[in-house]
Amino acid sequence: DAGVTQSPTHLIKTRGQHVTLRCSPISGHKSVSWYQQVLGQGPQFIFQYYEKEERGRGNFPDRFSARQFPNYSSELNVNALLLGDSALYLCASSRSTEGAQVDSPLHFGNGTRLTVT
Amino acid sequence: SQQGEEDPQALSIQEGENATMNCSYKTSINNLQWYRQNSGRGLVHLILIRSNEREKHSGRLRVTLDTSKKSSSLLITASRAADTASYFCATKAAGGFKTIFGAGTRLFVKA
């Protein structure tokens, strides 16, 4: 089975532009989470979606938004890019976030490396 | 702010030695997980320990959890050069949806 796939793998943008990052979860996984990882630090939680609804949001400004589609794929959008948005953006999927499958581990893609100049 | 804090931040050992990494967290949790990340790539899940478990093994990995101290440790026995990576603990708060990661321990195993 294919793992979590993210596109593009690398992206260079200019300050003020917007960007859309895409994620396809593992087949059968209904939960998708987005993380931002700055070099040398741990992943910072941005969003979690389950069954197309936002279930959690991290401490990020409103410039960051996301959505999940009926096929459970997801997009992360960032508007008005700042230099500080340069990071590795990771998408992770899991079977569920609740009920009997609360212990579902996260399965990560290899990320999108965003550079803002 | 991040839930977990790993200690040490960096660790350098010889091949064959054991590596121990520690994690502390702040709130009540459903489970605690350990992940590994090779440079610039996605994280790989290693092991999950539930809040009602105290110790868990998987191959050369041993994880302990002390909920009274809000801490966990990851032991890698007989380390190999291929174990060189960053290791992160992650927690899911009781009743919560999101999994929160610590800052990680960078392990370097010298051949």
PDB file of C-alpha atoms in Angstrom:
ATOM      1  CA  ASP A   1       0.000   0.000   0.000  1.00  0.00           C
ATOM      2  CA  ALA A   2       1.137   3.513  -0.722  1.00  0.00           C
ATOM      3  CA  GLY A   3       2.157   5.624   2.215  1.00  0.00           C
ATOM      4  CA  VAL A   4       1.255   9.234   2.854  1.00  0.00           C
ATOM      5  CA  THR A   5       2.161  11.314  -0.176  1.00  0.00           C
ATOM      6  CA  GLN A   6       2.791  15.040  -0.181  1.00  0.00           C
ATOM      7  CA  SER A   7       3.266  17.452  -3.036  1.00  0.00           C
ATOM      8  CA  PRO A   8       5.261  19.323  -4.008  1.00  0.00           C
ATOM      9  CA  THR A   9       8.448  18.105  -2.334  1.00  0.00           C
ATOM     10  CA  HIS A  10      10.148  21.488  -2.567  1.00  0.00           C
ATOM     11  CA  LEU A  11       8.817  24.974  -3.122  1.00  0.00           C
ATOM     12  CA  ILE A  12      10.329  28.443  -3.254  1.00  0.00           C
ATOM     13  CA  LYS A  13       8.051  31.430  -2.789  1.00  0.00           C
ATOM     14  CA  THR A  14       8.458  35.171  -2.291  1.00  0.00           C
ATOM     15  CA  ARG A  15       7.218  37.093   0.741  1.00  0.00           C
ATOM     16  CA  GLY A  16       3.567  38.048   0.395  1.00  0.00           C
ATOM     17  CA  GLN A  17       2.672  35.185  -1.921  1.00  0.00           C
ATOM     18  CA  HIS A  18       0.393  32.326  -1.014  1.00  0.00           C
ATOM     19  CA  VAL A  19       1.024  28.602  -1.175  1.00  0.00           C
ATOM     20  CA  THR A  20      -1.052  25.420  -1.305  1.00  0.00           C
ATOM     21  CA  LEU A  21       0.381  22.153  -0.066  1.00  0.00           C
ATOM     22  CA  ARG A  22      -1.301  18.839  -0.745  1.00  0.00           C
ATOM     23  CA  CYS A  23      -1.496  15.548   1.110  1.00  0.00           C
ATOM     24  CA  SER A  24      -2.949  12.147   0.286  1.00  0.00           C
ATOM     25  CA  PRO A  25      -3.427   9.894   3.308  1.00  0.00           C
ATOM     26  CA  ILE A  26      -2.980   6.159   3.500  1.00  0.00           C
ATOM     27  CA  SER A  27      -6.014   4.360   2.108  1.00  0.00           C
ATOM     28  CA  GLY A  28      -8.553   3.839   4.881  1.00  0.00           C
ATOM     29  CA  HIS A  29      -7.215   6.643   7.065  1.00  0.00           C
ATOM     30  CA  LYS A  30      -9.800   9.292   7.811  1.00  0.00           C
ATOM     31  CA  SER A  31      -7.716  11.647   9.934  1.00  0.00           C
ATOM     32  CA  VAL A  32      -5.123  14.053   8.560  1.00  0.00           C
ATOM     33  CA  SER A  33      -2.875  16.317  10.611  1.00  0.00           C
ATOM     34  CA  TRP A  34      -0.521  19.066   9.504  1.00  0.00           C
ATOM     35  CA  TYR A  35       2.714  20.015  11.242  1.00  0.00           C
ATOM     36  CA  GLN A  36       5.342  22.687  10.705  1.00  0.00           C
ATOM     37  CA  GLN A  37       8.939  21.778  11.489  1.00  0.00           C
ATOM     38  CA  VAL A  38      11.585  24.445  11.606  1.00  0.00           C
ATOM     39  CA  LEU A  39      15.160  23.237  11.288  1.00  0.00           C
ATOM     40  CA  GLY A  40      16.466  21.838  14.566  1.00  0.00           C
ATOM     41  CA  GLN A  41      13.075  21.772  16.282  1.00  0.00           C
ATOM     42  CA  GLY A  42      10.242  19.325  16.759  1.00  0.00           C
ATOM     43  CA  PRO A  43       7.079  19.355  14.631  1.00  0.00           C
ATOM     44  CA  GLN A  44       4.582  22.026  15.668  1.00  0.00           C
ATOM     45  CA  PHE A  45       0.900  21.103  15.383  1.00  0.00           C
ATOM     46  CA  ILE A  46      -1.068  23.240  12.901  1.00  0.00           C
ATOM     47  CA  PHE A  47      -4.358  21.452  12.149  1.00  0.00           C
ATOM     48  CA  GLN A  48      -6.142  18.162  12.450  1.00  0.00           C
ATOM     49  CA  TYR A  49      -9.071  17.091  10.286  1.00  0.00           C
ATOM     50  CA  TYR A  50     -11.261  14.061  10.760  1.00  0.00           C
ATOM     51  CA  GLU A  51     -14.159  13.159   8.486  1.00  0.00           C
ATOM     52  CA  LYS A  52     -13.744  16.511   6.731  1.00  0.00           C
ATOM     53  CA  GLU A  53     -14.203  18.519   9.903  1.00  0.00           C
ATOM     54  CA  GLU A  54     -11.562  20.517  11.749  1.00  0.00           C
ATOM     55  CA  ARG A  55     -10.951  18.817  15.079  1.00  0.00           C
ATOM     56  CA  GLY A  56      -7.974  20.761  16.330  1.00  0.00           C
ATOM     57  CA  ARG A  57      -6.000  23.880  15.597  1.00  0.00           C
ATOM     58  CA  GLY A  58      -2.578  24.881  16.856  1.00  0.00           C
ATOM     59  CA  ASN A  59      -1.245  28.313  17.711  1.00  0.00           C
ATOM     60  CA  PHE A  60      -0.901  29.596  14.151  1.00  0.00           C
ATOM     61  CA  PRO A  61      -2.270  32.830  12.652  1.00  0.00           C
ATOM     62  CA  ASP A  62      -5.337  32.985  10.443  1.00  0.00           C
ATOM     63  CA  ARG A  63      -3.046  33.103   7.402  1.00  0.00           C
ATOM     64  CA  PHE A  64      -2.947  29.349   7.787  1.00  0.00           C
ATOM     65  CA  SER A  65      -6.010  27.395   6.677  1.00  0.00           C
ATOM     66  CA  ALA A  66      -6.753  23.849   5.616  1.00  0.00           C
ATOM     67  CA  ARG A  67      -9.483  21.602   4.401  1.00  0.00           C
ATOM     68  CA  GLN A  68     -10.162  17.923   3.905  1.00  0.00           C
ATOM     69  CA  PHE A  69     -11.928  16.554   0.862  1.00  0.00           C
ATOM     70  CA  PRO A  70     -14.471  13.703   0.560  1.00  0.00           C
ATOM     71  CA  ASN A  71     -11.662  11.334  -0.433  1.00  0.00           C
ATOM     72  CA  TYR A  72      -9.856  12.348   2.814  1.00  0.00           C
ATOM     73  CA  SER A  73      -7.021  14.104   1.008  1.00  0.00           C
ATOM     74  CA  SER A  74      -6.147  17.500   2.406  1.00  0.00           C
ATOM     75  CA  GLU A  75      -4.754  20.889   1.486  1.00  0.00           C
ATOM     76  CA  LEU A  76      -2.877  23.360   3.642  1.00  0.00           C
ATOM     77  CA  ASN A  77      -2.999  26.968   2.506  1.00  0.00           C
ATOM     78  CA  VAL A  78      -0.762  29.758   3.732  1.00  0.00           C
ATOM     79  CA  ASN A  79      -1.437  33.351   2.690  1.00  0.00           C
ATOM     80  CA  ALA A  80       0.786  36.434   2.851  1.00  0.00           C
ATOM     81  CA  LEU A  81       3.943  34.376   3.318  1.00  0.00           C
ATOM     82  CA  LEU A  82       6.599  35.577   5.727  1.00  0.00           C
ATOM     83  CA  LEU A  83      10.263  34.639   5.872  1.00  0.00           C
ATOM     84  CA  GLY A  84       9.507  32.816   9.120  1.00  0.00           C
ATOM     85  CA  ASP A  85       7.149  30.454   7.307  1.00  0.00           C
ATOM     86  CA  SER A  86      10.168  28.740   5.775  1.00  0.00           C
ATOM     87  CA  ALA A  87      10.040  25.208   7.140  1.00  0.00           C
ATOM     88  CA  LEU A  88       9.337  21.559   6.434  1.00  0.00           C
ATOM     89  CA  TYR A  89       5.567  21.016   6.360  1.00  0.00           C
ATOM     90  CA  LEU A  90       4.573  17.523   7.337  1.00  0.00           C
ATOM     91  CA  CYS A  91       1.303  15.754   6.791  1.00  0.00           C
ATOM     92  CA  ALA A  92       0.335  12.713   8.844  1.00  0.00           C
ATOM     93  CA  SER A  93      -2.632  10.387   8.604  1.00  0.00           C
ATOM     94  CA  SER A  94      -4.136   7.949  11.061  1.00  0.00           C
ATOM     95  CA  ARG A  95      -7.112   5.627  11.143  1.00  0.00           C
ATOM     96  CA  SER A  96      -9.040   7.603  13.714  1.00  0.00           C
ATOM     97  CA  THR A  97      -8.777  10.058  16.514  1.00  0.00           C
ATOM     98  CA  GLU A  98     -11.448   8.736  18.792  1.00  0.00           C
ATOM     99  CA  GLY A  99     -13.232   5.757  20.184  1.00  0.00           C
ATOM    100  CA  ALA A 100     -11.560   2.371  20.073  1.00  0.00           C
ATOM    101  CA  GLN A 101      -8.824   3.610  17.783  1.00  0.00           C
ATOM    102  CA  VAL A 102      -7.610   6.448  19.944  1.00  0.00           C
ATOM    103  CA  ASP A 103      -4.226   4.736  20.001  1.00  0.00           C
ATOM    104  CA  SER A 104      -3.726   4.987  16.252  1.00  0.00           C
ATOM    105  CA  PRO A 105      -0.171   6.155  15.532  1.00  0.00           C
ATOM    106  CA  LEU A 106       0.564   8.855  12.992  1.00  0.00           C
ATOM    107  CA  HIS A 107       1.942   7.936   9.571  1.00  0.00           C
ATOM    108  CA  PHE A 108       3.951  10.759   8.064  1.00  0.00           C
ATOM    109  CA  GLY A 109       4.748  11.791   4.531  1.00  0.00           C
ATOM    110  CA  ASN A 110       8.219  13.062   3.679  1.00  0.00           C
ATOM    111  CA  GLY A 111       7.053  16.633   3.773  1.00  0.00           C
ATOM    112  CA  THR A 112       7.158  19.744   1.621  1.00  0.00           C
ATOM    113  CA  ARG A 113      10.221  21.937   2.083  1.00  0.00           C
ATOM    114  CA  LEU A 114       9.011  25.542   1.760  1.00  0.00           C
ATOM    115  CA  THR A 115      11.533  28.333   1.356  1.00  0.00           C
ATOM    116  CA  VAL A 116      10.296  31.924   1.492  1.00  0.00           C
ATOM    117  CA  THR A 117      12.658  34.552   0.117  1.00  0.00           C
TER     118      THR A 117
ATOM    119  CA  SER B   1       4.261  25.512  23.433  1.00  0.00           C
ATOM    120  CA  GLN B   2       5.289  21.895  23.117  1.00  0.00           C
ATOM    121  CA  GLN B   3       3.979  19.253  25.475  1.00  0.00           C
ATOM    122  CA  GLY B   4       7.073  17.094  25.609  1.00  0.00           C
ATOM    123  CA  GLU B   5      10.633  17.946  26.472  1.00  0.00           C
ATOM    124  CA  GLU B   6      13.391  15.507  25.545  1.00  0.00           C
ATOM    125  CA  ASP B   7      16.655  15.108  27.350  1.00  0.00           C
ATOM    126  CA  PRO B   8      19.436  15.171  26.305  1.00  0.00           C
ATOM    127  CA  GLN B   9      19.185  17.444  23.281  1.00  0.00           C
ATOM    128  CA  ALA B  10      22.049  15.562  21.650  1.00  0.00           C
ATOM    129  CA  LEU B  11      23.790  12.260  22.336  1.00  0.00           C
ATOM    130  CA  SER B  12      26.911  10.769  20.757  1.00  0.00           C
ATOM    131  CA  ILE B  13      27.839   7.139  21.439  1.00  0.00           C
ATOM    132  CA  GLN B  14      29.888   4.297  19.992  1.00  0.00           C
ATOM    133  CA  GLU B  15      28.315   1.486  18.027  1.00  0.00           C
ATOM    134  CA  GLY B  16      27.291  -1.322  20.369  1.00  0.00           C
ATOM    135  CA  GLU B  17      26.582   0.964  23.321  1.00  0.00           C
ATOM    136  CA  ASN B  18      23.094   1.620  24.679  1.00  0.00           C
ATOM    137  CA  ALA B  19      21.362   4.951  24.151  1.00  0.00           C
ATOM    138  CA  THR B  20      18.841   6.344  26.615  1.00  0.00           C
ATOM    139  CA  MET B  21      16.606   9.309  25.894  1.00  0.00           C
ATOM    140  CA  ASN B  22      14.161  10.863  28.311  1.00  0.00           C
ATOM    141  CA  CYS B  23      10.927  12.755  27.823  1.00  0.00           C
ATOM    142  CA  SER B  24       8.853  14.806  30.229  1.00  0.00           C
ATOM    143  CA  TYR B  25       5.360  16.100  29.607  1.00  0.00           C
ATOM    144  CA  LYS B  26       2.901  18.367  31.335  1.00  0.00           C
ATOM    145  CA  THR B  27      -0.691  17.126  31.229  1.00  0.00           C
ATOM    146  CA  SER B  28      -2.591  13.862  31.666  1.00  0.00           C
ATOM    147  CA  ILE B  29      -2.254  11.692  28.584  1.00  0.00           C
ATOM    148  CA  ASN B  30      -3.991   8.867  26.737  1.00  0.00           C
ATOM    149  CA  ASN B  31      -0.738   7.550  25.348  1.00  0.00           C
ATOM    150  CA  LEU B  32       2.866   8.458  24.667  1.00  0.00           C
ATOM    151  CA  GLN B  33       4.606   7.658  21.419  1.00  0.00           C
ATOM    152  CA  TRP B  34       8.175   7.697  20.182  1.00  0.00           C
ATOM    153  CA  TYR B  35       9.104   8.591  16.625  1.00  0.00           C
ATOM    154  CA  ARG B  36      12.326   8.626  14.659  1.00  0.00           C
ATOM    155  CA  GLN B  37      13.313  11.076  11.929  1.00  0.00           C
ATOM    156  CA  ASN B  38      16.180  10.760   9.529  1.00  0.00           C
ATOM    157  CA  SER B  39      17.532  14.058   8.294  1.00  0.00           C
ATOM    158  CA  GLY B  40      14.997  16.033   6.285  1.00  0.00           C
ATOM    159  CA  ARG B  41      12.472  13.240   6.008  1.00  0.00           C
ATOM    160  CA  GLY B  42       9.166  12.333   7.592  1.00  0.00           C
ATOM    161  CA  LEU B  43       8.833  10.841  11.052  1.00  0.00           C
ATOM    162  CA  VAL B  44       8.482   7.106  11.531  1.00  0.00           C
ATOM    163  CA  HIS B  45       6.467   5.691  14.409  1.00  0.00           C
ATOM    164  CA  LEU B  46       8.513   3.429  16.680  1.00  0.00           C
ATOM    165  CA  ILE B  47       6.402   2.481  19.665  1.00  0.00           C
ATOM    166  CA  LEU B  48       3.271   3.527  21.568  1.00  0.00           C
ATOM    167  CA  ILE B  49       2.716   3.053  25.279  1.00  0.00           C
ATOM    168  CA  ARG B  50      -0.694   3.580  26.843  1.00  0.00           C
ATOM    169  CA  SER B  51      -1.173   5.530  30.045  1.00  0.00           C
ATOM    170  CA  ASN B  52      -1.991   2.334  31.966  1.00  0.00           C
ATOM    171  CA  GLU B  53       1.222   0.599  30.854  1.00  0.00           C
ATOM    172  CA  ARG B  54       4.585   0.950  32.566  1.00  0.00           C
ATOM    173  CA  GLU B  55       6.977  -0.728  30.133  1.00  0.00           C
ATOM    174  CA  LYS B  56       6.947  -1.915  26.559  1.00  0.00           C
ATOM    175  CA  HIS B  57       9.473  -3.639  24.312  1.00  0.00           C
ATOM    176  CA  SER B  58       9.891  -3.794  20.562  1.00  0.00           C
ATOM    177  CA  GLY B  59      13.044  -5.424  19.233  1.00  0.00           C
ATOM    178  CA  ARG B  60      16.001  -3.398  20.530  1.00  0.00           C
ATOM    179  CA  LEU B  61      13.679  -0.698  21.894  1.00  0.00           C
ATOM    180  CA  ARG B  62      12.473  -0.467  25.469  1.00  0.00           C
ATOM    181  CA  VAL B  63      10.099   2.254  26.588  1.00  0.00           C
ATOM    182  CA  THR B  64       9.075   3.060  30.133  1.00  0.00           C
ATOM    183  CA  LEU B  65       6.334   5.379  31.314  1.00  0.00           C
ATOM    184  CA  ASP B  66       5.920   6.925  34.763  1.00  0.00           C
ATOM    185  CA  THR B  67       2.658   8.833  34.825  1.00  0.00           C
ATOM    186  CA  SER B  68       3.214  10.008  38.402  1.00  0.00           C
ATOM    187  CA  LYS B  69       6.358  11.817  37.261  1.00  0.00           C
ATOM    188  CA  LYS B  70       4.956  12.586  33.812  1.00  0.00           C
ATOM    189  CA  SER B  71       8.047  11.117  32.194  1.00  0.00           C
ATOM    190  CA  SER B  72       9.117   8.425  29.758  1.00  0.00           C
ATOM    191  CA  SER B  73      12.377   6.945  28.582  1.00  0.00           C
ATOM    192  CA  LEU B  74      13.445   5.267  25.355  1.00  0.00           C
ATOM    193  CA  LEU B  75      16.320   2.807  25.500  1.00  0.00           C
ATOM    194  CA  ILE B  76      17.981   1.586  22.327  1.00  0.00           C
ATOM    195  CA  THR B  77      20.208  -1.383  23.062  1.00  0.00           C
ATOM    196  CA  ALA B  78      23.283  -2.429  21.071  1.00  0.00           C
ATOM    197  CA  SER B  79      23.115   0.695  18.933  1.00  0.00           C
ATOM    198  CA  ARG B  80      24.141   0.692  15.276  1.00  0.00           C
ATOM    199  CA  ALA B  81      25.370   3.447  13.001  1.00  0.00           C
ATOM    200  CA  ALA B  82      22.006   3.202  11.220  1.00  0.00           C
ATOM    201  CA  ASP B  83      20.284   4.328  14.438  1.00  0.00           C
ATOM    202  CA  THR B  84      21.721   7.806  13.874  1.00  0.00           C
ATOM    203  CA  ALA B  85      18.640  10.044  13.695  1.00  0.00           C
ATOM    204  CA  SER B  86      16.487  12.417  15.718  1.00  0.00           C
ATOM    205  CA  TYR B  87      14.087  10.857  18.197  1.00  0.00           C
ATOM    206  CA  PHE B  88      10.896  12.552  19.347  1.00  0.00           C
ATOM    207  CA  CYS B  89       8.379  11.769  22.023  1.00  0.00           C
ATOM    208  CA  ALA B  90       4.788  12.712  21.347  1.00  0.00           C
ATOM    209  CA  THR B  91       1.746  12.771  23.569  1.00  0.00           C
ATOM    210  CA  LYS B  92      -1.964  12.794  23.066  1.00  0.00           C
ATOM    211  CA  ALA B  93      -3.712  14.487  25.959  1.00  0.00           C
ATOM    212  CA  ALA B  94      -6.558  12.724  27.721  1.00  0.00           C
ATOM    213  CA  GLY B  95      -9.740  13.698  25.879  1.00  0.00           C
ATOM    214  CA  GLY B  96      -7.753  15.501  23.199  1.00  0.00           C
ATOM    215  CA  PHE B  97      -7.415  15.043  19.488  1.00  0.00           C
ATOM    216  CA  LYS B  98      -3.991  16.354  18.695  1.00  0.00           C
ATOM    217  CA  THR B  99      -0.605  14.703  19.101  1.00  0.00           C
ATOM    218  CA  ILE B 100       2.057  17.072  20.402  1.00  0.00           C
ATOM    219  CA  PHE B 101       5.779  16.573  19.834  1.00  0.00           C
ATOM    220  CA  GLY B 102       8.801  17.509  21.883  1.00  0.00           C
ATOM    221  CA  ALA B 103      11.956  19.154  20.546  1.00  0.00           C
ATOM    222  CA  GLY B 104      13.747  15.844  20.078  1.00  0.00           C
ATOM    223  CA  THR B 105      17.047  14.172  20.915  1.00  0.00           C
ATOM    224  CA  ARG B 106      19.656  14.023  18.176  1.00  0.00           C
ATOM    225  CA  LEU B 107      21.456  10.684  18.399  1.00  0.00           C
ATOM    226  CA  PHE B 108      24.766  10.080  16.643  1.00  0.00           C
ATOM    227  CA  VAL B 109      26.160   6.562  16.666  1.00  0.00           C
ATOM    228  CA  LYS B 110      29.800   6.312  15.657  1.00  0.00           C
ATOM    229  CA  ALA B 111      30.921   3.212  13.793  1.00  0.00           C
TER     230      ALA B 111
END
